[in-house]
mmCIF file of C-alpha atoms and ligand atoms in Angstrom:
data_model
loop_
_atom_site.group_PDB
_atom_site.id
_atom_site.type_symbol
_atom_site.label_atom_id
_atom_site.label_comp_id
_atom_site.label_asym_id
_atom_site.label_seq_id
_atom_site.Cartn_x
_atom_site.Cartn_y
_atom_site.Cartn_z
ATOM 1 C CA MET A 1 96.212 83.478 96.600
ATOM 2 C CA ARG A 2 94.016 84.756 93.832
ATOM 3 C CA GLN A 3 90.576 84.680 95.285
ATOM 4 C CA ALA A 4 88.572 86.766 92.827
ATOM 5 C CA GLY A 5 88.759 86.140 89.104
ATOM 6 C CA ARG A 6 87.553 84.310 86.082
ATOM 7 C CA TYR A 7 85.948 81.360 87.902
ATOM 8 C CA MET A 8 83.250 83.808 89.045
ATOM 9 C CA PRO A 9 80.458 84.745 86.584
ATOM 10 C CA GLU A 10 80.150 88.202 88.216
ATOM 11 C CA TYR A 11 83.832 88.841 87.481
ATOM 12 C CA ARG A 12 83.572 87.628 83.892
ATOM 13 C CA ALA A 13 80.583 89.918 83.367
ATOM 14 C CA LEU A 14 82.601 92.929 84.536
ATOM 15 C CA ARG A 15 85.513 91.883 82.312
ATOM 16 C CA GLU A 16 83.195 92.056 79.279
ATOM 17 C CA LYS A 17 83.133 95.821 79.874
ATOM 18 C CA TYR A 18 86.565 96.569 81.340
ATOM 19 C CA SER A 19 90.107 95.260 80.967
ATOM 20 C CA LEU A 20 91.940 93.831 83.957
ATOM 21 C CA ILE A 21 94.088 96.959 84.135
ATOM 22 C CA GLU A 22 91.051 99.252 83.942
ATOM 23 C CA ILE A 23 89.524 97.404 86.891
ATOM 24 C CA CYS A 24 92.771 97.778 88.860
ATOM 25 C CA LYS A 25 93.006 101.483 88.023
ATOM 26 C CA THR A 26 89.436 102.326 89.011
ATOM 27 C CA PRO A 27 89.119 102.099 92.821
ATOM 28 C CA GLU A 28 85.315 101.615 92.686
ATOM 29 C CA LEU A 29 85.732 98.614 90.336
ATOM 30 C CA ALA A 30 88.640 97.207 92.359
ATOM 31 C CA LEU A 31 86.371 97.485 95.402
ATOM 32 C CA GLU A 32 83.549 95.655 93.653
ATOM 33 C CA VAL A 33 85.791 92.771 92.570
ATOM 34 C CA THR A 34 87.520 92.551 95.963
ATOM 35 C CA LEU A 35 84.115 92.079 97.598
ATOM 36 C CA GLN A 36 82.762 89.564 95.038
ATOM 37 C CA PRO A 37 84.284 86.385 96.527
ATOM 38 C CA LEU A 38 83.400 87.301 100.128
ATOM 39 C CA LYS A 39 79.933 85.807 99.594
ATOM 40 C CA PHE A 40 81.610 82.388 99.867
ATOM 41 C CA GLY A 41 82.539 83.145 103.480
ATOM 42 C CA PHE A 42 86.290 83.868 103.283
ATOM 43 C CA ASP A 43 87.818 85.090 106.575
ATOM 44 C CA ALA A 44 89.817 87.826 104.832
ATOM 45 C CA ALA A 45 89.593 89.916 101.674
ATOM 46 C CA ILE A 46 92.508 90.204 99.260
ATOM 47 C CA LEU A 47 92.977 93.499 97.514
ATOM 48 C CA PHE A 48 92.172 93.285 93.819
ATOM 49 C CA ALA A 49 95.319 94.396 92.002
ATOM 50 C CA ASP A 50 98.194 92.614 90.260
ATOM 51 C CA ILE A 51 101.854 92.136 91.113
ATOM 52 C CA LEU A 52 102.837 93.698 87.777
ATOM 53 C CA LEU A 53 101.198 97.107 88.297
ATOM 54 C CA LEU A 54 104.453 98.642 89.521
ATOM 55 C CA LEU A 55 106.133 97.974 86.168
ATOM 56 C CA GLU A 56 104.434 100.935 84.508
ATOM 57 C CA PRO A 57 105.478 103.640 87.018
ATOM 58 C CA MET A 58 108.998 102.162 87.020
ATOM 59 C CA GLY A 59 109.102 102.874 83.284
ATOM 60 C CA ALA A 60 108.417 99.414 81.823
ATOM 61 C CA PRO A 61 104.811 99.427 80.560
ATOM 62 C CA PHE A 62 103.076 96.120 79.839
ATOM 63 C CA ASP A 63 99.732 94.680 78.801
ATOM 64 C CA PHE A 64 97.805 91.507 79.436
ATOM 65 C CA VAL A 65 97.429 89.872 76.033
ATOM 66 C CA LYS A 66 94.633 87.361 75.613
ATOM 67 C CA GLY A 67 96.002 83.831 75.439
ATOM 68 C CA GLN A 68 99.543 84.995 76.175
ATOM 69 C CA GLY A 69 99.435 86.526 79.642
ATOM 70 C CA PRO A 70 101.509 89.574 80.608
ATOM 71 C CA VAL A 71 103.714 91.128 77.895
ATOM 72 C CA VAL A 72 106.291 93.831 78.755
ATOM 73 C CA HIS A 73 106.633 96.119 75.709
ATOM 74 C CA GLU A 74 110.400 96.612 76.030
ATOM 75 C CA PRO A 75 111.938 93.899 78.215
ATOM 76 C CA ILE A 76 114.860 95.024 80.390
ATOM 77 C CA ARG A 77 118.003 93.358 79.086
ATOM 78 C CA THR A 78 120.816 95.929 79.353
ATOM 79 C CA ARG A 79 122.518 97.937 82.043
ATOM 80 C CA ALA A 80 121.517 101.174 80.302
ATOM 81 C CA GLN A 81 117.843 100.159 80.538
ATOM 82 C CA ILE A 82 118.231 99.302 84.229
ATOM 83 C CA GLU A 83 119.809 102.696 84.870
ATOM 84 C CA LYS A 84 116.730 104.348 83.386
ATOM 85 C CA LEU A 85 114.221 102.448 85.565
ATOM 86 C CA ARG A 86 112.553 104.770 88.038
ATOM 87 C CA VAL A 87 112.451 104.090 91.776
ATOM 88 C CA CYS A 88 108.968 105.521 91.892
ATOM 89 C CA ASP A 89 106.979 106.755 94.829
ATOM 90 C CA PRO A 90 103.813 104.627 95.224
ATOM 91 C CA GLU A 91 101.851 107.708 96.301
ATOM 92 C CA GLU A 92 102.359 108.956 92.746
ATOM 93 C CA GLY A 93 102.617 106.023 90.346
ATOM 94 C CA LEU A 94 100.356 103.644 92.270
ATOM 95 C CA ALA A 95 98.027 106.114 93.941
ATOM 96 C CA TYR A 96 95.005 104.292 92.494
ATOM 97 C CA VAL A 97 95.926 101.109 94.424
ATOM 98 C CA LEU A 98 96.265 103.039 97.678
ATOM 99 C CA GLU A 99 92.950 104.741 96.984
ATOM 100 C CA ALA A 100 91.372 101.299 96.465
ATOM 101 C CA VAL A 101 92.831 100.131 99.806
ATOM 102 C CA ARG A 102 91.242 103.102 101.589
ATOM 103 C CA LEU A 103 87.924 102.608 99.851
ATOM 104 C CA ILE A 104 87.824 98.855 100.566
ATOM 105 C CA ARG A 105 88.744 99.395 104.199
ATOM 106 C CA SER A 106 85.955 101.882 104.710
ATOM 107 C CA GLU A 107 83.500 99.549 102.963
ATOM 108 C CA LEU A 108 84.541 96.462 104.975
ATOM 109 C CA ASP A 109 84.023 98.538 108.102
ATOM 110 C CA GLY A 110 86.104 96.326 110.419
ATOM 111 C CA LYS A 111 84.117 93.188 109.593
ATOM 112 C CA THR A 112 86.613 91.412 107.328
ATOM 113 C CA PRO A 113 90.356 92.134 107.361
ATOM 114 C CA LEU A 114 92.019 93.298 104.149
ATOM 115 C CA ILE A 115 95.258 91.771 102.839
ATOM 116 C CA GLY A 116 97.448 93.865 100.541
ATOM 117 C CA PHE A 117 100.305 92.440 98.482
ATOM 118 C CA SER A 118 103.239 92.932 96.172
ATOM 119 C CA GLY A 119 105.382 90.755 93.974
ATOM 120 C CA ALA A 120 108.884 90.055 95.303
ATOM 121 C CA PRO A 121 111.989 91.308 93.472
ATOM 122 C CA PHE A 122 112.996 88.013 91.814
ATOM 123 C CA THR A 123 109.501 87.308 90.522
ATOM 124 C CA ILE A 124 109.094 90.902 89.297
ATOM 125 C CA ALA A 125 112.595 90.920 87.762
ATOM 126 C CA SER A 126 111.783 87.726 85.879
ATOM 127 C CA TYR A 127 108.838 89.447 84.139
ATOM 128 C CA LEU A 128 110.909 92.569 83.441
ATOM 129 C CA ILE A 129 113.759 90.602 81.881
ATOM 130 C CA GLU A 130 111.877 87.802 80.115
ATOM 131 C CA GLY A 131 109.113 90.149 78.993
ATOM 132 C CA GLY A 132 106.413 87.729 80.138
ATOM 133 C CA LYS A 133 106.003 84.258 81.519
ATOM 134 C CA SER A 134 108.957 81.950 81.080
ATOM 135 C CA ALA A 135 109.537 78.213 80.993
ATOM 136 C CA ASN A 136 113.101 78.232 82.307
ATOM 137 C CA TYR A 137 114.073 81.839 83.218
ATOM 138 C CA ARG A 138 117.062 81.661 80.873
ATOM 139 C CA LEU A 139 117.538 85.408 80.412
ATOM 140 C CA THR A 140 116.953 86.112 84.100
ATOM 141 C CA LYS A 141 119.555 83.566 85.187
ATOM 142 C CA GLN A 142 121.960 84.711 82.513
ATOM 143 C CA MET A 143 121.870 88.253 83.846
ATOM 144 C CA MET A 144 122.161 86.993 87.440
ATOM 145 C CA TRP A 145 125.281 84.959 86.648
ATOM 146 C CA SER A 146 127.004 86.929 83.904
ATOM 147 C CA GLU A 147 126.296 90.528 84.926
ATOM 148 C CA PRO A 148 126.178 90.530 88.717
ATOM 149 C CA GLU A 149 126.437 94.310 88.962
ATOM 150 C CA ALA A 150 123.551 94.907 86.593
ATOM 151 C CA TRP A 151 121.537 92.253 88.429
ATOM 152 C CA GLN A 152 122.176 93.916 91.762
ATOM 153 C CA MET A 153 121.215 97.322 90.437
ATOM 154 C CA LEU A 154 117.965 95.898 89.086
ATOM 155 C CA MET A 155 117.177 94.003 92.293
ATOM 156 C CA ARG A 156 117.988 97.073 94.418
ATOM 157 C CA LYS A 157 115.661 99.288 92.403
ATOM 158 C CA VAL A 158 112.783 96.812 92.357
ATOM 159 C CA SER A 159 113.257 96.054 96.065
ATOM 160 C CA GLU A 160 113.072 99.691 97.041
ATOM 161 C CA VAL A 161 109.830 100.146 95.106
ATOM 162 C CA VAL A 162 108.383 96.975 96.664
ATOM 163 C CA ARG A 163 109.385 98.088 100.174
ATOM 164 C CA ARG A 164 107.767 101.515 99.722
ATOM 165 C CA TYR A 165 104.691 99.974 98.099
ATOM 166 C CA LEU A 166 104.050 97.484 100.921
ATOM 167 C CA ARG A 167 104.579 100.200 103.521
ATOM 168 C CA ALA A 168 102.191 102.514 101.674
ATOM 169 C CA GLN A 169 99.513 99.793 101.536
ATOM 170 C CA VAL A 170 99.762 99.262 105.301
ATOM 171 C CA GLU A 171 99.633 103.010 105.869
ATOM 172 C CA ALA A 172 96.536 103.170 103.643
ATOM 173 C CA GLY A 173 94.852 100.525 105.817
ATOM 174 C CA ALA A 174 95.909 97.011 104.725
ATOM 175 C CA GLN A 175 95.801 94.825 107.862
ATOM 176 C CA ALA A 176 98.281 92.248 106.537
ATOM 177 C CA VAL A 177 100.521 92.135 103.483
ATOM 178 C CA GLN A 178 101.705 89.263 101.360
ATOM 179 C CA LEU A 179 104.909 89.119 99.345
ATOM 180 C CA PHE A 180 104.512 86.842 96.313
ATOM 181 C CA ASP A 181 107.814 85.271 95.272
ATOM 182 C CA SER A 182 105.931 82.841 93.055
ATOM 183 C CA TRP A 183 108.853 81.752 90.883
ATOM 184 C CA ILE A 184 111.747 81.316 93.382
ATOM 185 C CA GLY A 185 111.324 77.555 93.092
ATOM 186 C CA SER A 186 113.313 77.770 89.853
ATOM 187 C CA LEU A 187 116.470 78.552 91.871
ATOM 188 C CA SER A 188 118.879 76.302 93.764
ATOM 189 C CA PRO A 189 119.280 77.146 97.462
ATOM 190 C CA ALA A 190 122.777 78.520 96.793
ATOM 191 C CA ASP A 191 121.546 80.861 94.043
ATOM 192 C CA TYR A 192 118.559 81.953 96.120
ATOM 193 C CA GLU A 193 120.824 82.765 99.056
ATOM 194 C CA ALA A 194 123.423 84.589 96.982
ATOM 195 C CA HIS A 195 121.280 86.518 94.501
ATOM 196 C CA VAL A 196 117.806 86.940 95.990
ATOM 197 C CA GLN A 197 117.582 86.461 99.754
ATOM 198 C CA PRO A 198 119.509 89.639 100.770
ATOM 199 C CA PHE A 199 117.038 91.818 98.838
ATOM 200 C CA VAL A 200 113.956 90.079 100.208
ATOM 201 C CA ARG A 201 115.388 90.305 103.716
ATOM 202 C CA GLU A 202 115.814 94.045 103.433
ATOM 203 C CA ILE A 203 112.187 94.488 102.375
ATOM 204 C CA LEU A 204 110.689 92.166 104.963
ATOM 205 C CA GLN A 205 112.785 93.324 107.922
ATOM 206 C CA ASP A 206 111.496 96.814 107.248
ATOM 207 C CA VAL A 207 107.857 95.918 106.612
ATOM 208 C CA MET A 208 107.771 93.665 109.698
ATOM 209 C CA THR A 209 108.388 96.722 111.894
ATOM 210 C CA LEU A 210 104.906 97.993 110.954
ATOM 211 C CA GLY A 211 103.285 95.455 113.278
ATOM 212 C CA VAL A 212 100.970 93.751 110.781
ATOM 213 C CA PRO A 213 101.302 90.079 109.778
ATOM 214 C CA VAL A 214 103.611 89.684 106.787
ATOM 215 C CA LEU A 215 103.025 86.627 104.593
ATOM 216 C CA HIS A 216 105.947 85.361 102.535
ATOM 217 C CA PHE A 217 104.836 83.054 99.746
ATOM 218 C CA GLY A 218 106.646 80.953 97.155
ATOM 219 C CA THR A 219 106.030 77.794 95.132
ATOM 220 C CA ILE A 220 108.194 74.707 94.606
ATOM 221 C CA THR A 221 110.058 75.735 97.759
ATOM 222 C CA SER A 222 110.644 72.327 99.358
ATOM 223 C CA THR A 223 114.410 72.892 99.173
ATOM 224 C CA LEU A 224 114.176 76.597 100.043
ATOM 225 C CA LEU A 225 111.900 76.712 103.092
ATOM 226 C CA GLU A 226 114.589 77.507 105.664
ATOM 227 C CA ALA A 227 116.200 80.143 103.436
ATOM 228 C CA GLN A 228 112.806 81.652 102.669
ATOM 229 C CA ARG A 229 111.927 81.797 106.377
ATOM 230 C CA ASP A 230 115.325 83.350 107.166
ATOM 231 C CA ALA A 231 114.643 86.099 104.632
ATOM 232 C CA GLY A 232 111.652 87.150 106.741
ATOM 233 C CA GLY A 233 107.913 87.098 107.185
ATOM 234 C CA THR A 234 105.692 86.186 110.104
ATOM 235 C CA VAL A 235 103.791 83.642 107.992
ATOM 236 C CA ILE A 236 105.380 81.349 105.403
ATOM 237 C CA GLY A 237 103.109 80.352 102.500
ATOM 238 C CA VAL A 238 103.717 76.889 101.026
ATOM 239 C CA ASP A 239 102.342 75.049 98.021
ATOM 240 C CA TRP A 240 100.876 71.519 97.987
ATOM 241 C CA ARG A 241 104.016 69.698 96.870
ATOM 242 C CA ILE A 242 105.089 69.238 100.495
ATOM 243 C CA PRO A 243 102.851 67.854 103.283
ATOM 244 C CA LEU A 244 101.870 70.717 105.587
ATOM 245 C CA ASP A 245 103.195 69.064 108.763
ATOM 246 C CA GLN A 246 106.616 68.449 107.212
ATOM 247 C CA ALA A 247 106.826 72.028 105.997
ATOM 248 C CA TRP A 248 105.803 73.400 109.404
ATOM 249 C CA ASN A 249 108.330 71.209 111.252
ATOM 250 C CA ARG A 250 111.060 72.583 109.012
ATOM 251 C CA ILE A 251 109.960 76.214 109.265
ATOM 252 C CA GLY A 252 109.450 75.908 113.017
ATOM 253 C CA HIS A 253 106.258 76.192 115.026
ATOM 254 C CA ASP A 254 107.138 79.681 116.227
ATOM 255 C CA TYR A 255 106.211 80.803 112.690
ATOM 256 C CA ALA A 256 102.713 80.768 111.263
ATOM 257 C CA ILE A 257 102.082 78.820 108.071
ATOM 258 C CA GLN A 258 99.688 79.342 105.173
ATOM 259 C CA GLY A 259 98.517 76.616 102.855
ATOM 260 C CA ASN A 260 98.384 74.309 101.174
ATOM 261 C CA MET A 261 95.660 72.535 99.220
ATOM 262 C CA ASP A 262 96.324 71.845 95.527
ATOM 263 C CA PRO A 263 94.058 74.386 93.720
ATOM 264 C CA LEU A 264 93.229 71.723 91.119
ATOM 265 C CA LEU A 265 91.420 69.755 93.840
ATOM 266 C CA LEU A 266 88.680 72.370 93.478
ATOM 267 C CA CYS A 267 88.054 70.788 90.075
ATOM 268 C CA ALA A 268 87.706 67.293 91.626
ATOM 269 C CA PRO A 269 84.322 65.983 92.854
ATOM 270 C CA PRO A 270 83.270 68.230 95.772
ATOM 271 C CA GLU A 271 83.443 65.371 98.290
ATOM 272 C CA VAL A 272 87.054 64.685 97.259
ATOM 273 C CA ALA A 273 87.957 68.383 97.590
ATOM 274 C CA VAL A 274 86.326 68.533 101.029
ATOM 275 C CA ALA A 275 88.100 65.374 102.229
ATOM 276 C CA ARG A 276 91.451 66.747 101.098
ATOM 277 C CA ALA A 277 90.796 70.119 102.760
ATOM 278 C CA ARG A 278 90.092 68.229 106.000
ATOM 279 C CA GLU A 279 93.369 66.364 105.529
ATOM 280 C CA VAL A 280 95.278 69.693 105.402
ATOM 281 C CA MET A 281 93.482 70.719 108.605
ATOM 282 C CA ARG A 282 94.403 67.394 110.225
ATOM 283 C CA LEU A 283 98.082 67.928 109.399
ATOM 284 C CA ALA A 284 97.916 71.383 111.008
ATOM 285 C CA ALA A 285 96.848 69.500 114.166
ATOM 286 C CA GLY A 286 94.885 72.368 115.668
ATOM 287 C CA ARG A 287 98.031 74.407 116.333
ATOM 288 C CA PRO A 288 97.592 78.171 116.439
ATOM 289 C CA GLY A 289 99.038 79.919 113.405
ATOM 290 C CA HIS A 290 97.686 77.853 110.543
ATOM 291 C CA ILE A 291 95.950 79.843 107.793
ATOM 292 C CA PHE A 292 94.079 77.470 105.515
ATOM 293 C CA ASN A 293 94.583 78.398 101.880
ATOM 294 C CA LEU A 294 95.240 76.974 98.465
ATOM 295 C CA GLY A 295 98.862 76.222 97.615
ATOM 296 C CA HIS A 296 98.664 78.581 94.604
ATOM 297 C CA GLY A 297 96.131 80.563 92.552
ATOM 298 C CA ILE A 298 92.632 79.387 91.762
ATOM 299 C CA ILE A 299 92.136 78.450 88.091
ATOM 300 C CA PRO A 300 89.350 79.851 85.877
ATOM 301 C CA GLN A 301 87.657 76.430 85.379
ATOM 302 C CA THR A 302 86.969 76.073 89.129
ATOM 303 C CA PRO A 303 83.282 75.476 89.982
ATOM 304 C CA PRO A 304 82.266 78.199 92.488
ATOM 305 C CA ASP A 305 80.118 75.727 94.471
ATOM 306 C CA THR A 306 83.208 73.682 95.313
ATOM 307 C CA VAL A 307 84.937 76.806 96.648
ATOM 308 C CA LYS A 308 81.961 77.365 98.923
ATOM 309 C CA ALA A 309 81.877 73.726 100.036
ATOM 310 C CA VAL A 310 85.579 73.764 100.958
ATOM 311 C CA ILE A 311 85.298 76.992 102.945
ATOM 312 C CA GLU A 312 82.334 75.590 104.850
ATOM 313 C CA ALA A 313 84.230 72.365 105.534
ATOM 314 C CA VAL A 314 87.252 74.265 106.874
ATOM 315 C CA HIS A 315 85.047 76.348 109.169
ATOM 316 C CA ALA A 316 83.189 73.238 110.333
ATOM 317 C CA TYR A 317 86.478 71.430 111.051
ATOM 318 C CA THR A 318 87.714 74.388 113.102
ATOM 319 C CA HIS A 319 84.550 74.321 115.191
ATOM 320 C CA GLU A 320 84.807 70.551 115.743
ATOM 321 C CA GLY A 321 87.992 71.504 117.642
HETATM 322 O O1 CP3 B 1 91.401 88.671 94.453
HETATM 323 C C1 CP3 B 1 92.454 88.328 93.923
HETATM 324 O O2 CP3 B 1 92.559 87.282 93.352
HETATM 325 C C2 CP3 B 1 93.637 89.248 94.011
HETATM 326 C C3 CP3 B 1 94.188 89.707 92.801
HETATM 327 C C4 CP3 B 1 95.446 89.125 92.180
HETATM 328 C C5 CP3 B 1 95.624 89.145 90.774
HETATM 329 N N1 CP3 B 1 96.910 88.785 90.515
HETATM 330 C C6 CP3 B 1 94.621 89.550 89.767
HETATM 331 C C7 CP3 B 1 94.688 88.867 88.461
HETATM 332 C C8 CP3 B 1 96.625 88.656 92.756
HETATM 333 C C9 CP3 B 1 96.941 88.373 94.203
HETATM 334 C C10 CP3 B 1 97.551 88.459 91.681
HETATM 335 C C11 CP3 B 1 98.946 88.046 91.879
HETATM 336 C C12 CP3 B 1 99.772 87.700 90.719
HETATM 337 N N2 CP3 B 1 99.735 88.192 89.448
HETATM 338 C C13 CP3 B 1 100.853 86.809 90.797
HETATM 339 C C14 CP3 B 1 101.339 86.140 92.060
HETATM 340 C C15 CP3 B 1 100.488 85.005 92.425
HETATM 341 C C16 CP3 B 1 100.665 83.827 91.577
HETATM 342 O O3 CP3 B 1 99.690 83.441 90.922
HETATM 343 O O4 CP3 B 1 101.772 83.289 91.573
HETATM 344 C C17 CP3 B 1 101.424 86.712 89.505
HETATM 345 C C18 CP3 B 1 102.578 85.843 89.107
HETATM 346 C C19 CP3 B 1 100.720 87.616 88.664
HETATM 347 C C20 CP3 B 1 100.994 87.929 87.226
HETATM 348 C C21 CP3 B 1 99.831 87.568 86.401
HETATM 349 N N3 CP3 B 1 98.638 88.257 86.405
HETATM 350 C C22 CP3 B 1 99.687 86.456 85.529
HETATM 351 C C23 CP3 B 1 100.768 85.437 85.225
HETATM 352 C C24 CP3 B 1 98.381 86.489 85.016
HETATM 353 C C25 CP3 B 1 97.723 85.503 84.084
HETATM 354 C C26 CP3 B 1 97.527 86.012 82.716
HETATM 355 C C27 CP3 B 1 96.495 85.183 81.934
HETATM 356 O O5 CP3 B 1 96.146 85.644 80.871
HETATM 357 O O6 CP3 B 1 96.068 84.131 82.418
HETATM 358 C C28 CP3 B 1 97.738 87.617 85.587
HETATM 359 C C29 CP3 B 1 96.358 88.056 85.303
HETATM 360 C C30 CP3 B 1 95.482 88.199 86.492
HETATM 361 N N4 CP3 B 1 95.750 88.925 87.604
HETATM 362 C C31 CP3 B 1 94.174 87.661 86.598
HETATM 363 C C32 CP3 B 1 93.680 88.083 87.858
HETATM 364 C C33 CP3 B 1 92.329 87.819 88.445
HETATM 365 C C34 CP3 B 1 93.484 86.838 85.519
HETATM 366 C C35 CP3 B 1 92.122 87.305 85.144
HETATM 367 C C36 CP3 B 1 91.881 88.269 84.018
HETATM 368 O O7 CP3 B 1 92.572 88.272 82.971
HETATM 369 O O8 CP3 B 1 90.909 89.001 84.172
#
């Protein structure tokens, strides 16, 4: 999940001077921001980057617009545009991310593991087609249903970039990688299985041969958990809408699970947040393979002290056995 960001005064101070994209493109700044949240005591560091960075080298530049979120300058709506998208080599178009991975790894010096990540093809395709965030994914679903060949060409191109990008991050030193399919919860199981799962499977089956843990995350996945697991990943990430024990029973205890506290609980009184974090731990029942995490990204209004209190509570619970 997002771990650094606007809830931290140190991050906001840096953002006064640099844009989000400038931070991502400058390995020394990406390093600084990656390290910022570690003072709270996290067990792993997450690379500071964004799932949309690969849009630019693919030939679909975008910006983050204040108050609006990501905006793709020329959304991809036609077959001719899809044909022009580049299946780029991450060592060229995303070299700055790989440089940041190397720099962060050398700075962490084996003390804290580094998690790399990428967006998954459906979630990336939704930004390419809609041009930004979307309430109902109308244009994305329209292409999926009415132009299956164009959809497949788009998904194949994005998938190949994602596969290469995750591989390159592991080769640069990432000790685990996470695939964010944040918006798959908008699909029915049948549509997920027909139009998305084969592409995700191809990526994950390949990346899983690298021998590092592969986290496969989605939200609103209560009806998709089995299909998501079958697409691949050694760890399945779940949001808070399903109790952790129910999700784990469905996924199977031979898989690891990541989750799943509601990130808004960090805006509740600290004692409430801590009690609810302990409840997630209780549902995990001390089994090996539970990674405590939020069920989705941290929001900017989060009080940093509550983040610290929850991390301490999770560590204390683990030591209580
Ligand atoms: O340390 C970390 O938190 C890792 C960095 C990280 C970012 N984005 C940086 C970022 C990670 C893991 C992401 C993933 C990401 N980006 C996802 C998948 C996870 C999820 O939340 O579902 C998605 C969908 C995106 C796309 C994206 N990037 C959106 C929708 C936004 C919000 C735009 C807005 O104006 O609120 C972003 C911006 C973004 N990426 C921020 C951060 C810290 C916001 C802070 C800023 O503007 O400086």
